[in-house]
Structure formats: C-alpha cells, structure tokens
C-alpha cells in the first residue's frame, strides 16, 4: 500500500486589477497629459465629418465678426473703443477668478484702483492744474513698465527656443512660461494704459478748452505753453530732458508726451482679449444647438 503524504497548498497570490495599480501610481505631468489626450482621441474617434462642420462654422463666424468689427470701428470709432476697453477690463477678471490666477488678479486690482483714481481726477470740472502732469506721470510709468515686461518676455522666449536656458540650468517649460507671461503682461497693460491715456487726454482737452465737439476751440495759447497742462515749457524741442521730452504738434503747439514706439503693435491684442472669447462663445452656442461635439 502506497503511502501518500498530503502537503499544504501554497496560498494564491492576489493580483490587483490594472486600474487599481494605475490609480495608486503617481503619474508625472507629461504622462497625465498623454493619458488625457488618449482619452480625448478615443472619445472623438469617428467624428471626422462633425469636426469639419465645426471648423467651417468657426471660420464663417470669424470672418463675419471681423467684417462687423471693422465696419463698427470705421463708422462709430468712439463707441467701439469704449466697448472694447470695457471688455478688455472685465474679460480677464472672469478667467482669473475661474482659473485662480491670483498673481494676475492682484496686479489687475492695483492697476484698476490707481487708474480709476486718475480717470476720476481727469474728468473733474474745473480741472486742477496738477492733474495733467499727474496723468502724464502715471501713464508714462505704465508705458515704461509694460515696455520692459514685453522686451524681457520676448527675450526669454527667444533664449528658450535657442536652448540658452540650459546654461542657467532652467527647465524649458519654466523658461517658456516666464517669457509668455511677461510678454502678455507687457502687451496687456501697455494697450490698457494707452487707451485710458487717450480717454483722459480727451476729457482734459475738452475741459481746458482746446477741443470741442463742434470743432471750434474756445481757447488759444502761445507756442511756449504746454497744450496739456497750460504751464510754461521747460525743455526745448531740440533738448533731451531727464524725465520728459517736448514734442511739437501739427498745429505748431508743443506737447510733452512719451514717444510710444510700439503702440500700433498692441492693436491685435485688443481683438484677442476683448472679442475672441465672444466669438468662441457664439461658435460654442451654435455647435450646441446643432448637436455637434
């Protein structure tokens, strides 16, 4: 009779499901981004014709909006500038609160507070003799700061694209983020300062009497008097001032102002910040009504 020895069976190893392993594994930023892209690709697989319709709708709305905005600016430039400035002032506030961009929100709040006070002083009647110089000083400071931020941001982007960030042991993503943020700050506050400066100068010129709606000014002054503040010119036309330079207008009067070199370059940001979100919102509404995803 054969004798058998009964041995104890080894315990079975329990292998956790794959999704549990992934859930307990800490993914890197790049892996998480790739995973999201893969999920998005699987979700929209087979929707090629629908995507073509969405692209055509977007292009049509973009062209129509561009035509409408150009005609509005040409026929009613004052209302267009006011509405655009209001949108540029309010639209970033919505995104900063929604995305928790507290750094931009703090800078936006400081700029809005001081600019509101400057605008209040510029619209008072009678106009104080110190107000024009106060307005000039503030927007000159905004111009210089925005110009510096723009140049630094642009150079940071160029250095990152050329690989020079490696000499300072800085990651490419951090260097590029710094450049883009600095460039945006410079462009955004540059165009905001320019638009508010134009509003303040129009109000002050109308109050002083050098401008009227009918086109006939109520005051005139000699060539040696500043056309903004009404004070005597200190720096001559051909001299270089320490803080302010003197410029001559087409009417032979002189005006102390900053020479904004890149003013026209900022116009594209006006459309990007103020009107592009509205265009995208209209496109999203049309796509939702037609059942496009």
Coordinates of C-alpha atoms in Angstrom, one line a residue:
X1 CA 0.0 0.0 0.0
X2 CA 1.4 3.2 -1.2
X3 CA 1.7 5.8 1.4
X4 CA 0.9 9.3 0.3
X5 CA 1.9 12.5 2.1
X6 CA -0.5 15.3 1.8
X7 CA 1.3 18.7 1.5
X8 CA -0.2 22.1 2.2
X9 CA -1.0 24.0 -0.9
X10 CA 0.8 27.4 -1.4
X11 CA -1.5 30.4 -1.0
X12 CA -2.6 32.0 -4.2
X13 CA -1.2 35.5 -4.9
X14 CA -3.9 38.1 -5.4
X15 CA -3.0 40.4 -8.3
X16 CA -4.9 43.7 -8.0
X17 CA -6.7 44.9 -11.1
X18 CA -4.7 47.1 -13.5
X19 CA -6.9 50.2 -12.9
X20 CA -6.1 49.9 -9.2
X21 CA -2.4 49.9 -9.9
X22 CA -2.7 53.0 -12.1
X23 CA -4.9 54.8 -9.5
X24 CA -2.3 54.3 -6.8
X25 CA 0.6 55.2 -9.0
X26 CA 1.6 58.9 -9.1
X27 CA 1.8 59.9 -12.8
X28 CA 4.1 62.7 -14.0
X29 CA 2.7 65.8 -15.6
X30 CA 3.7 64.5 -19.1
X31 CA 2.1 61.1 -18.5
X32 CA -1.1 62.6 -17.2
X33 CA -1.2 64.9 -20.3
X34 CA -0.7 62.0 -22.6
X35 CA -3.4 60.0 -20.8
X36 CA -5.9 62.8 -21.2
X37 CA -5.0 63.2 -24.9
X38 CA -5.6 59.4 -25.4
X39 CA -9.0 59.6 -23.7
X40 CA -9.9 62.6 -25.8
X41 CA -8.9 60.8 -29.0
X42 CA -11.0 57.7 -28.1
X43 CA -14.0 59.9 -27.3
X44 CA -13.9 61.8 -30.7
X45 CA -13.0 58.8 -32.9
X46 CA -15.2 58.6 -35.9
X47 CA -16.4 62.2 -35.7
X48 CA -14.3 63.5 -38.6
X49 CA -17.3 64.8 -40.6
X50 CA -18.7 66.5 -37.5
X51 CA -15.3 68.2 -36.8
X52 CA -15.2 69.5 -40.4
X53 CA -18.6 71.1 -39.9
X54 CA -17.4 72.7 -36.6
X55 CA -14.3 74.1 -38.4
X56 CA -16.4 75.6 -41.2
X57 CA -18.8 77.2 -38.6
X58 CA -15.9 78.7 -36.7
X59 CA -14.3 80.2 -39.9
X60 CA -17.6 81.6 -41.1
X61 CA -18.3 83.3 -37.7
X62 CA -14.7 84.5 -37.5
X63 CA -15.0 86.2 -40.9
X64 CA -18.4 87.7 -40.2
X65 CA -17.2 89.0 -36.8
X66 CA -14.2 90.6 -38.4
X67 CA -16.3 92.4 -41.0
X68 CA -18.7 93.7 -38.4
X69 CA -16.0 94.9 -36.1
X70 CA -14.1 96.7 -38.9
X71 CA -17.3 98.5 -40.0
X72 CA -18.2 99.4 -36.5
X73 CA -14.8 100.8 -35.8
X74 CA -14.8 102.8 -39.1
X75 CA -18.3 104.2 -38.6
X76 CA -18.5 104.6 -34.8
X77 CA -15.0 104.6 -33.6
X78 CA -15.7 106.2 -30.2
X79 CA -18.3 103.6 -29.1
X80 CA -16.2 100.8 -30.5
X81 CA -13.2 101.9 -28.4
X82 CA -15.2 102.3 -25.2
X83 CA -16.9 98.9 -25.5
X84 CA -13.6 97.2 -26.4
X85 CA -11.8 98.8 -23.5
X86 CA -14.6 97.8 -21.1
X87 CA -14.4 94.2 -22.3
X88 CA -10.6 94.2 -22.0
X89 CA -11.0 95.4 -18.5
X90 CA -13.7 92.8 -17.5
X91 CA -13.0 89.7 -19.5
X92 CA -9.6 88.9 -17.8
X93 CA -11.3 89.2 -14.4
X94 CA -13.6 86.3 -15.2
X95 CA -10.8 84.0 -16.3
X96 CA -8.5 84.9 -13.4
X97 CA -11.2 84.1 -10.8
X98 CA -12.2 80.9 -12.6
X99 CA -8.7 79.7 -13.0
X100 CA -7.3 81.0 -9.7
X101 CA -4.7 83.3 -11.2
X102 CA -4.2 85.3 -8.1
X103 CA -0.9 86.9 -9.2
X104 CA -2.6 88.5 -12.3
X105 CA -5.7 89.3 -10.2
X106 CA -3.6 91.3 -7.6
X107 CA -1.8 93.2 -10.4
X108 CA -5.1 93.9 -12.2
X109 CA -6.7 95.1 -9.0
X110 CA -3.8 97.5 -8.2
X111 CA -3.8 98.9 -11.8
X112 CA -7.6 99.3 -11.8
X113 CA -7.6 101.1 -8.4
X114 CA -5.0 103.7 -9.4
X115 CA -6.3 104.1 -12.9
X116 CA -9.8 104.7 -11.6
X117 CA -8.5 107.5 -9.4
X118 CA -6.5 109.0 -12.3
X119 CA -9.6 108.9 -14.5
X120 CA -11.7 110.5 -11.7
X121 CA -9.2 113.4 -11.5
X122 CA -9.1 113.9 -15.2
X123 CA -12.9 114.2 -15.6
X124 CA -13.3 116.8 -12.8
X125 CA -14.6 120.3 -13.7
X126 CA -12.9 122.7 -13.1
X127 CA -9.7 120.8 -13.9
X128 CA -6.9 121.1 -11.4
X129 CA -3.6 122.5 -12.7
X130 CA -1.7 119.5 -11.3
X131 CA -4.0 116.8 -12.9
X132 CA -2.4 116.8 -16.4
X133 CA 1.0 116.2 -15.0
X134 CA -0.3 113.5 -12.7
X135 CA -2.0 111.8 -15.6
X136 CA 1.2 112.1 -17.7
X137 CA 3.4 110.6 -14.9
X138 CA 1.2 107.6 -14.3
X139 CA 0.7 106.5 -17.9
X140 CA 4.4 107.2 -18.6
X141 CA 5.2 104.8 -15.8
X142 CA 2.8 102.2 -17.2
X143 CA 4.4 102.6 -20.7
X144 CA 7.9 102.1 -19.4
X145 CA 6.9 99.1 -17.2
X146 CA 4.9 97.4 -20.0
X147 CA 7.7 98.0 -22.5
X148 CA 10.2 96.4 -20.1
X149 CA 8.0 93.4 -19.4
X150 CA 7.4 92.9 -23.2
X151 CA 11.1 93.0 -24.0
X152 CA 12.1 90.7 -21.2
X153 CA 9.3 88.2 -22.1
X154 CA 10.3 88.3 -25.8
X155 CA 14.0 87.7 -25.0
X156 CA 13.1 84.8 -22.6
X157 CA 11.1 83.1 -25.4
X158 CA 14.0 83.6 -27.9
X159 CA 16.5 82.3 -25.4
X160 CA 14.4 79.2 -24.7
X161 CA 13.9 78.4 -28.4
X162 CA 17.7 78.7 -28.9
X163 CA 18.5 76.5 -25.9
X164 CA 20.3 79.2 -23.9
X165 CA 18.2 78.4 -20.8
X166 CA 20.4 75.3 -20.3
X167 CA 23.3 77.5 -19.3
X168 CA 21.3 78.7 -16.3
X169 CA 20.0 75.2 -15.5
X170 CA 16.4 76.2 -16.0
X171 CA 13.8 73.9 -17.4
X172 CA 12.4 74.7 -20.8
X173 CA 8.9 74.8 -19.6
X174 CA 9.6 77.2 -16.8
X175 CA 11.6 79.5 -19.0
X176 CA 8.9 79.5 -21.7
X177 CA 6.1 80.1 -19.2
X178 CA 8.0 83.1 -17.7
X179 CA 8.5 84.5 -21.2
X180 CA 4.9 84.1 -22.3
X181 CA 3.5 85.6 -19.0
X182 CA 5.9 88.5 -19.1
X183 CA 5.2 89.2 -22.8
X184 CA 1.4 89.1 -22.1
X185 CA 1.7 91.4 -19.1
X186 CA 3.6 93.9 -21.2
X187 CA 1.2 93.8 -24.1
X188 CA -2.0 93.8 -22.0
X189 CA -1.1 96.7 -19.6
X190 CA 0.5 98.6 -22.5
X191 CA -2.7 98.7 -24.5
X192 CA -4.8 99.3 -21.4
X193 CA -2.6 102.3 -20.4
X194 CA -2.7 103.7 -23.9
X195 CA -6.5 103.5 -24.2
X196 CA -7.1 105.1 -20.8
X197 CA -4.5 107.8 -21.6
X198 CA -6.4 108.7 -24.7
X199 CA -9.7 109.0 -22.7
X200 CA -8.1 111.1 -20.1
X201 CA -6.4 113.4 -22.6
X202 CA -9.7 113.9 -24.5
X203 CA -11.6 114.9 -21.3
X204 CA -8.8 117.2 -20.2
X205 CA -8.5 118.9 -23.6
X206 CA -12.3 119.4 -23.7
X207 CA -12.3 120.8 -20.2
X208 CA -9.4 123.2 -20.8
X209 CA -11.0 124.5 -23.9
X210 CA -8.6 123.3 -26.7
X211 CA -11.2 120.9 -28.1
X212 CA -14.9 121.0 -28.7
X213 CA -17.4 118.7 -30.4
X214 CA -18.2 121.5 -32.9
X215 CA -14.6 121.7 -33.9
X216 CA -14.1 125.3 -32.8
X217 CA -11.8 125.5 -29.7
X218 CA -12.7 128.2 -27.1
X219 CA -9.1 128.9 -26.1
X220 CA -5.7 129.5 -27.8
X221 CA -2.2 129.8 -26.3
X222 CA 1.3 130.8 -27.2
X223 CA 3.9 128.4 -28.6
X224 CA 5.9 128.4 -25.3
X225 CA 3.0 127.0 -23.3
X226 CA 2.2 123.3 -22.9
X227 CA -1.0 122.4 -24.7
X228 CA -2.0 119.9 -21.9
X229 CA -1.2 121.4 -18.5
X230 CA -1.0 125.1 -19.6
X231 CA 2.3 125.6 -17.9
X232 CA 5.5 127.1 -19.4
X233 CA 7.7 124.6 -21.4
X234 CA 10.9 123.9 -19.5
X235 CA 12.6 121.6 -22.1
X236 CA 13.1 123.0 -25.5
X237 CA 12.3 121.0 -28.7
X238 CA 15.9 120.1 -29.5
X239 CA 16.9 119.3 -25.9
X240 CA 16.9 115.9 -24.2
X241 CA 15.0 116.0 -20.9
X242 CA 15.8 113.9 -17.9
X243 CA 12.2 112.7 -17.4
X244 CA 10.0 114.4 -20.1
X245 CA 10.7 115.4 -23.7
X246 CA 8.9 118.1 -25.6
X247 CA 7.2 117.4 -29.0
X248 CA 5.6 119.7 -31.5
X249 CA 2.1 119.1 -32.8
X250 CA 0.9 119.8 -36.4
X251 CA -0.8 123.0 -35.1
X252 CA 2.7 124.4 -34.1
X253 CA 1.9 124.0 -30.4
X254 CA 4.1 121.8 -28.2
X255 CA 3.1 118.9 -26.0
X256 CA 5.2 117.0 -23.6
X257 CA 4.4 113.3 -24.0
X258 CA 6.1 109.9 -24.2
X259 CA 7.0 108.5 -27.6
X260 CA 5.2 105.2 -27.7
X261 CA 7.2 103.1 -30.2
X262 CA 5.1 100.0 -30.3
X263 CA 1.6 101.5 -29.9
X264 CA 0.3 100.1 -33.2
X265 CA 1.6 96.6 -32.4
X266 CA -0.7 96.3 -29.5
X267 CA -3.9 96.5 -31.6
X268 CA -4.0 92.8 -32.2
X269 CA -4.2 92.1 -28.5
X270 CA -7.4 94.2 -28.4
X271 CA -9.2 91.8 -30.6
X272 CA -7.6 88.7 -29.0
X273 CA -8.6 89.6 -25.4
X274 CA -11.9 91.5 -26.0
X275 CA -13.6 89.9 -28.9
X276 CA -12.1 86.4 -29.4
X277 CA -13.8 85.0 -26.3
X278 CA -17.1 86.3 -27.6
X279 CA -16.6 84.8 -31.0
X280 CA -15.7 81.4 -29.4
X281 CA -18.8 81.7 -27.2
X282 CA -21.1 82.3 -30.3
X283 CA -19.5 79.3 -32.0
X284 CA -20.0 77.1 -29.0
X285 CA -23.6 78.1 -28.8
X286 CA -24.2 77.2 -32.5
X287 CA -22.5 73.9 -32.1
X288 CA -24.5 73.1 -29.0
X289 CA -27.8 74.0 -30.8
X290 CA -26.9 71.7 -33.7
X291 CA -25.8 68.8 -31.5
X292 CA -22.2 69.0 -32.6
X293 CA -19.5 67.7 -30.2

